[in-house]
Coordinates of C-alpha atoms in Angstrom, one line a residue:
M19 CA -270.7 -87.1 -5.6
S20 CA -268.6 -85.8 -8.5
R21 CA -265.0 -85.0 -8.0
Q22 CA -263.5 -81.5 -8.3
V23 CA -260.5 -80.4 -10.3
Y24 CA -258.3 -77.4 -9.5
L25 CA -257.8 -75.5 -12.7
S26 CA -255.7 -72.3 -12.6
G27 CA -257.3 -70.9 -9.5
Q28 CA -260.7 -72.4 -9.5
L29 CA -262.3 -75.6 -8.4
V30 CA -264.5 -77.0 -11.2
D31 CA -266.5 -80.2 -11.7
E32 CA -264.3 -82.9 -13.2
A33 CA -266.6 -83.3 -16.1
E34 CA -266.4 -79.6 -16.9
A35 CA -262.6 -79.3 -16.5
K36 CA -261.3 -78.1 -19.9
I37 CA -258.2 -76.3 -21.4
S38 CA -257.7 -74.6 -24.7
I39 CA -256.5 -76.5 -27.7
F40 CA -253.9 -73.7 -28.0
D41 CA -252.4 -74.5 -24.6
S42 CA -248.8 -75.5 -24.7
A43 CA -249.7 -78.8 -23.0
V44 CA -251.6 -79.7 -26.2
L45 CA -249.6 -78.0 -28.8
L46 CA -246.1 -79.0 -27.6
G47 CA -246.5 -81.4 -24.7
D48 CA -244.8 -78.6 -22.8
T49 CA -245.9 -79.7 -19.3
V50 CA -244.2 -80.8 -16.0
T51 CA -245.9 -83.2 -13.7
E52 CA -246.0 -84.9 -10.4
S53 CA -248.1 -87.9 -9.0
T54 CA -248.6 -88.4 -5.3
R55 CA -250.7 -91.1 -3.6
T56 CA -252.6 -91.3 -0.3
F57 CA -252.4 -93.9 2.4
G58 CA -255.6 -94.0 4.4
H59 CA -256.5 -90.7 2.7
V60 CA -253.3 -89.0 3.9
P61 CA -251.0 -87.8 1.1
F62 CA -247.6 -89.5 1.2
K63 CA -244.6 -87.1 1.0
L64 CA -246.7 -84.4 -0.8
E65 CA -244.2 -81.7 0.2
Q66 CA -241.3 -83.7 -1.4
H67 CA -243.3 -84.2 -4.6
V68 CA -244.1 -80.5 -4.8
E69 CA -240.4 -79.6 -4.1
R70 CA -239.4 -81.8 -7.1
L71 CA -242.2 -80.2 -9.1
Y72 CA -240.7 -76.8 -8.5
R73 CA -237.2 -78.0 -9.5
S74 CA -238.7 -79.2 -12.8
L75 CA -240.5 -75.8 -13.2
K76 CA -237.3 -73.9 -12.5
V77 CA -235.2 -75.9 -15.1
T78 CA -238.0 -75.6 -17.7
R79 CA -238.5 -71.9 -16.9
I80 CA -242.2 -72.2 -16.3
D81 CA -243.5 -69.7 -13.7
P82 CA -246.5 -71.3 -11.9
G83 CA -247.5 -67.9 -10.4
M84 CA -247.6 -69.3 -6.9
S85 CA -245.2 -70.5 -4.2
D86 CA -244.5 -74.1 -3.4
S87 CA -246.3 -73.7 0.0
E88 CA -249.3 -72.3 -1.8
M89 CA -249.3 -75.2 -4.2
V90 CA -249.3 -77.6 -1.2
R91 CA -252.2 -75.6 0.4
V92 CA -254.5 -75.7 -2.7
T93 CA -253.7 -79.4 -3.2
G94 CA -254.8 -80.1 0.3
E95 CA -258.0 -78.1 -0.2
L96 CA -258.7 -80.1 -3.4
L97 CA -258.2 -83.4 -1.6
A98 CA -260.4 -82.4 1.2
A99 CA -263.2 -81.4 -1.3
N100 CA -262.9 -84.8 -3.0
L101 CA -262.5 -87.2 -0.1
P102 CA -266.2 -87.7 0.4
A103 CA -266.2 -89.4 -3.0
Y104 CA -263.8 -92.1 -1.7
A105 CA -264.8 -94.9 0.6
A106 CA -262.8 -95.4 3.8
H107 CA -260.7 -98.3 2.2
E108 CA -260.1 -96.4 -1.0
D109 CA -257.0 -94.3 -1.7
C110 CA -256.3 -91.9 -4.6
W111 CA -253.7 -90.4 -6.9
I112 CA -253.1 -86.7 -6.6
V113 CA -251.8 -85.5 -10.0
H114 CA -250.2 -82.1 -10.8
N115 CA -249.8 -81.0 -14.4
I116 CA -248.5 -77.5 -15.1
S117 CA -248.0 -76.2 -18.6
R118 CA -246.5 -72.9 -19.9
G119 CA -250.0 -71.7 -20.8
R120 CA -251.5 -70.6 -24.1
S121 CA -249.1 -70.7 -27.0
L122 CA -249.3 -70.0 -30.8
Q123 CA -247.7 -71.8 -33.6
G124 CA -244.8 -69.8 -35.0
P125 CA -241.0 -69.2 -35.0
D126 CA -240.7 -68.9 -31.2
P127 CA -242.3 -71.7 -29.0
T128 CA -241.2 -69.9 -25.8
V129 CA -243.7 -67.0 -26.2
Q130 CA -246.5 -67.3 -23.7
R131 CA -250.0 -65.8 -24.3
S132 CA -251.2 -66.4 -20.8
A133 CA -250.2 -67.4 -17.3
A134 CA -249.2 -71.0 -16.7
T135 CA -252.0 -73.5 -16.7
I136 CA -252.2 -75.3 -13.4
M137 CA -254.1 -78.6 -13.4
I138 CA -254.5 -80.6 -10.2
F139 CA -256.9 -83.6 -9.9
T140 CA -257.5 -86.8 -7.9
Q141 CA -258.4 -90.2 -9.2
P142 CA -259.1 -93.6 -7.6
L143 CA -256.0 -95.6 -7.1
D144 CA -256.5 -98.8 -9.1
L145 CA -253.9 -101.4 -8.1
T146 CA -255.5 -104.4 -9.8
G147 CA -253.0 -104.5 -12.7
W148 CA -250.1 -104.9 -10.3
A149 CA -251.7 -106.8 -7.3
R150 CA -250.7 -110.3 -8.2
F151 CA -247.0 -109.3 -8.6
Y152 CA -246.6 -108.8 -4.8
R153 CA -246.9 -112.5 -4.3
E154 CA -245.6 -114.1 -7.5
G155 CA -243.4 -111.3 -9.0
C156 CA -243.6 -109.9 -12.5
H157 CA -241.7 -110.6 -15.7
A158 CA -239.2 -107.8 -16.3
V159 CA -238.3 -107.4 -20.0
T160 CA -235.9 -104.9 -21.7
A161 CA -237.4 -102.7 -24.4
M162 CA -235.8 -102.3 -27.8
S163 CA -236.0 -98.5 -27.6
R164 CA -233.5 -96.6 -25.5
M165 CA -233.8 -93.9 -22.9
I166 CA -233.8 -90.4 -24.1
P167 CA -230.2 -89.2 -23.3
S168 CA -229.9 -86.8 -20.4
Q169 CA -227.9 -84.6 -22.8
S170 CA -231.2 -84.1 -24.7
L171 CA -233.7 -84.2 -21.8
D172 CA -232.5 -84.7 -18.2
A173 CA -234.5 -87.6 -16.7
R174 CA -234.8 -85.6 -13.4
I175 CA -237.2 -83.2 -15.2
K176 CA -240.5 -85.0 -14.6
N177 CA -242.5 -84.1 -17.7
R178 CA -245.8 -85.1 -19.0
S179 CA -244.8 -86.5 -22.4
R180 CA -245.1 -90.3 -22.1
M181 CA -244.6 -91.1 -25.8
A182 CA -241.1 -92.6 -25.5
Y183 CA -242.2 -94.7 -22.4
T184 CA -245.4 -95.8 -24.1
L185 CA -243.6 -97.0 -27.2
A186 CA -241.0 -98.8 -25.1
E187 CA -243.8 -100.5 -23.2
M188 CA -245.5 -101.6 -26.4
E189 CA -242.3 -103.3 -27.4
V190 CA -242.1 -105.1 -24.0
K191 CA -245.7 -106.3 -24.4
L192 CA -244.7 -108.1 -27.7
V193 CA -242.7 -110.5 -25.5
D194 CA -245.2 -110.9 -22.7
R195 CA -248.5 -109.1 -22.4
A196 CA -248.1 -108.9 -18.6
A197 CA -244.4 -107.9 -18.7
Q198 CA -243.1 -104.8 -17.0
G199 CA -240.5 -102.9 -19.0
I200 CA -236.9 -102.0 -18.3
I201 CA -235.4 -99.3 -20.4
L202 CA -231.7 -99.1 -21.1
D203 CA -229.7 -96.0 -21.9
V204 CA -227.8 -95.5 -25.2
D205 CA -224.7 -97.1 -23.5
G206 CA -226.6 -100.2 -22.6
N207 CA -226.9 -99.4 -18.9
V208 CA -230.1 -100.0 -17.0
A209 CA -232.1 -96.7 -16.6
E210 CA -235.7 -97.0 -15.5
N211 CA -239.1 -98.2 -16.5
K212 CA -242.1 -96.4 -17.8
G213 CA -243.0 -95.0 -14.4
G214 CA -240.4 -95.9 -11.8
N215 CA -237.0 -96.9 -10.8
I216 CA -235.1 -100.3 -10.6
F217 CA -233.3 -102.0 -7.8
V218 CA -231.4 -105.3 -7.5
V219 CA -230.1 -107.2 -4.5
Q220 CA -226.7 -108.8 -5.0
G221 CA -224.9 -110.5 -2.1
G222 CA -227.1 -108.7 0.4
V223 CA -226.4 -105.3 -1.0
L224 CA -229.2 -103.1 -2.6
K225 CA -228.1 -101.5 -5.8
T226 CA -229.8 -99.0 -8.1
P227 CA -228.8 -96.8 -11.0
T228 CA -227.6 -93.3 -10.2
T229 CA -229.8 -90.4 -11.3
A230 CA -227.5 -89.7 -14.3
N231 CA -229.9 -91.6 -16.5
C232 CA -233.1 -92.0 -14.5
L233 CA -235.7 -90.1 -12.5
A234 CA -234.8 -89.2 -8.9
G235 CA -237.8 -91.0 -7.7
I236 CA -239.5 -90.2 -4.4
S237 CA -240.3 -93.9 -4.0
R238 CA -236.6 -94.7 -4.8
E239 CA -235.7 -92.3 -2.0
T240 CA -238.1 -94.0 0.3
V241 CA -236.6 -97.4 -0.3
I242 CA -233.1 -96.1 0.3
E243 CA -234.4 -94.6 3.6
L244 CA -236.1 -97.9 4.6
A245 CA -233.0 -99.9 3.7
G246 CA -230.9 -97.8 6.1
R247 CA -233.4 -98.5 8.9
L248 CA -233.2 -102.2 8.2
G249 CA -229.4 -102.2 8.0
V250 CA -229.2 -103.1 4.3
A251 CA -226.3 -101.5 2.5
V252 CA -227.2 -99.4 -0.6
E253 CA -225.1 -98.6 -3.6
E254 CA -226.0 -96.1 -6.3
T255 CA -224.1 -97.4 -9.3
T256 CA -224.0 -98.4 -12.9
L257 CA -226.0 -101.5 -13.7
Q258 CA -226.1 -103.5 -16.9
P259 CA -228.5 -106.4 -17.9
Y260 CA -225.8 -108.9 -16.7
D261 CA -226.4 -107.5 -13.2
L262 CA -230.1 -108.1 -13.5
Y263 CA -229.6 -111.7 -14.9
T264 CA -227.3 -112.6 -12.0
A265 CA -229.2 -110.7 -9.2
D266 CA -230.6 -112.4 -6.1
E267 CA -233.6 -110.1 -6.2
L268 CA -235.1 -107.5 -8.5
F269 CA -237.8 -105.0 -8.0
F270 CA -239.3 -101.7 -9.3
T271 CA -240.4 -98.7 -7.3
S272 CA -243.1 -96.2 -8.2
T273 CA -245.8 -94.1 -6.5
P274 CA -248.9 -96.3 -6.9
Y275 CA -247.5 -99.8 -6.0
C276 CA -244.5 -98.6 -4.0
I277 CA -242.5 -101.8 -4.6
M278 CA -243.2 -104.3 -7.4
P279 CA -241.1 -107.5 -7.2
A280 CA -239.8 -109.1 -10.4
T281 CA -239.0 -112.8 -10.3
M282 CA -238.1 -113.2 -14.0
F283 CA -235.9 -111.2 -16.3
N284 CA -236.0 -111.7 -20.0
G285 CA -237.3 -115.2 -19.6
L286 CA -234.8 -116.3 -16.9
P287 CA -235.6 -116.6 -13.2
V288 CA -234.3 -114.0 -10.9
G289 CA -232.5 -115.7 -8.0
D290 CA -234.6 -118.7 -7.0
G291 CA -237.6 -117.4 -8.9
E292 CA -239.4 -116.3 -5.7
V293 CA -240.0 -112.8 -4.2
G294 CA -236.9 -112.2 -2.2
W295 CA -236.3 -111.8 1.5
I296 CA -235.1 -108.2 1.4
T297 CA -237.9 -107.2 -1.0
R298 CA -240.4 -108.6 1.4
Q299 CA -238.7 -106.8 4.3
L300 CA -238.8 -103.5 2.5
L301 CA -242.5 -103.9 1.7
A302 CA -243.3 -104.7 5.3
A303 CA -241.3 -101.6 6.5
W304 CA -243.2 -99.4 4.0
S305 CA -246.5 -100.7 5.3
E306 CA -245.4 -100.0 8.9
L307 CA -244.3 -96.5 7.8
T308 CA -247.7 -95.7 6.4
G309 CA -249.9 -97.7 8.8
L310 CA -251.5 -99.5 5.9
D311 CA -250.9 -103.0 4.6
I312 CA -249.8 -102.2 1.0
I313 CA -250.1 -105.8 -0.2
Q314 CA -253.5 -106.5 1.4
Q315 CA -254.9 -103.3 -0.1
A316 CA -254.0 -104.3 -3.6
L317 CA -255.1 -107.9 -3.2
A318 CA -258.5 -106.8 -1.7
Q319 CA -259.0 -104.8 -4.9
L320 CA -258.2 -107.8 -7.0
D321 CA -260.6 -110.0 -5.0
A322 CA -263.3 -107.4 -5.5
T323 CA -263.1 -107.6 -9.3

């Protein structure tokens, strides 16, 4: 069965989903976005993702032409239409992209020629590229490029342009093809990676950068909630590379993999070089929260390749 895409009020076949080359998404990269995932075919924190989407829409002055509750409703309808395309053990991304609509080149890029373009689609959740890191940890490497300053583009606006992140990740891959990037801000403080947030454990305390220079991640928020349930103290603070070099544990958070341990930072072991106790406890708590073994799901995909 072919999957459907929600495109500005209509469900269309994925292969037939098209937008104009004059859409602001194409001309200007003028698009806000959200990515949610399912656990056992159930969307995880969809309402929170949509709430954040609407905050991005407000700040960017894009009117989607529908309420947040309606956005949740049509997203659920799209997922229901597409679920027959997924096996019982398969989960999926749910992606929202909303642009300002048709635009024309000229002196004023804010002029719209149509209503906003709303694009919602689902895709299979492929975890194979991250699966082995749950057990052995990844190599975290700092990019040469720096985070776009919040004075220019606030990191809390989740936008579709990935150019800066992609270039930073290319720099990281020059060091190690399997490395996962860490981006610093212009002051040398730890910000985020290409698709998620960063945490360290130091002396039993879980620390993460404030949202002054990074995305206010839903997965970040979930880890902070789970840490509270486990009795682990959390600090939102300023981190520098020194803090990562000397950390007991280090991990990333993001929608697809939830928590990705890092056991090496710029060529040096993190802690004892093994996935840490608190990281493992948080992963177990997230699996319990969703009723799905996060690590086993990823490893099963890897074994099937």
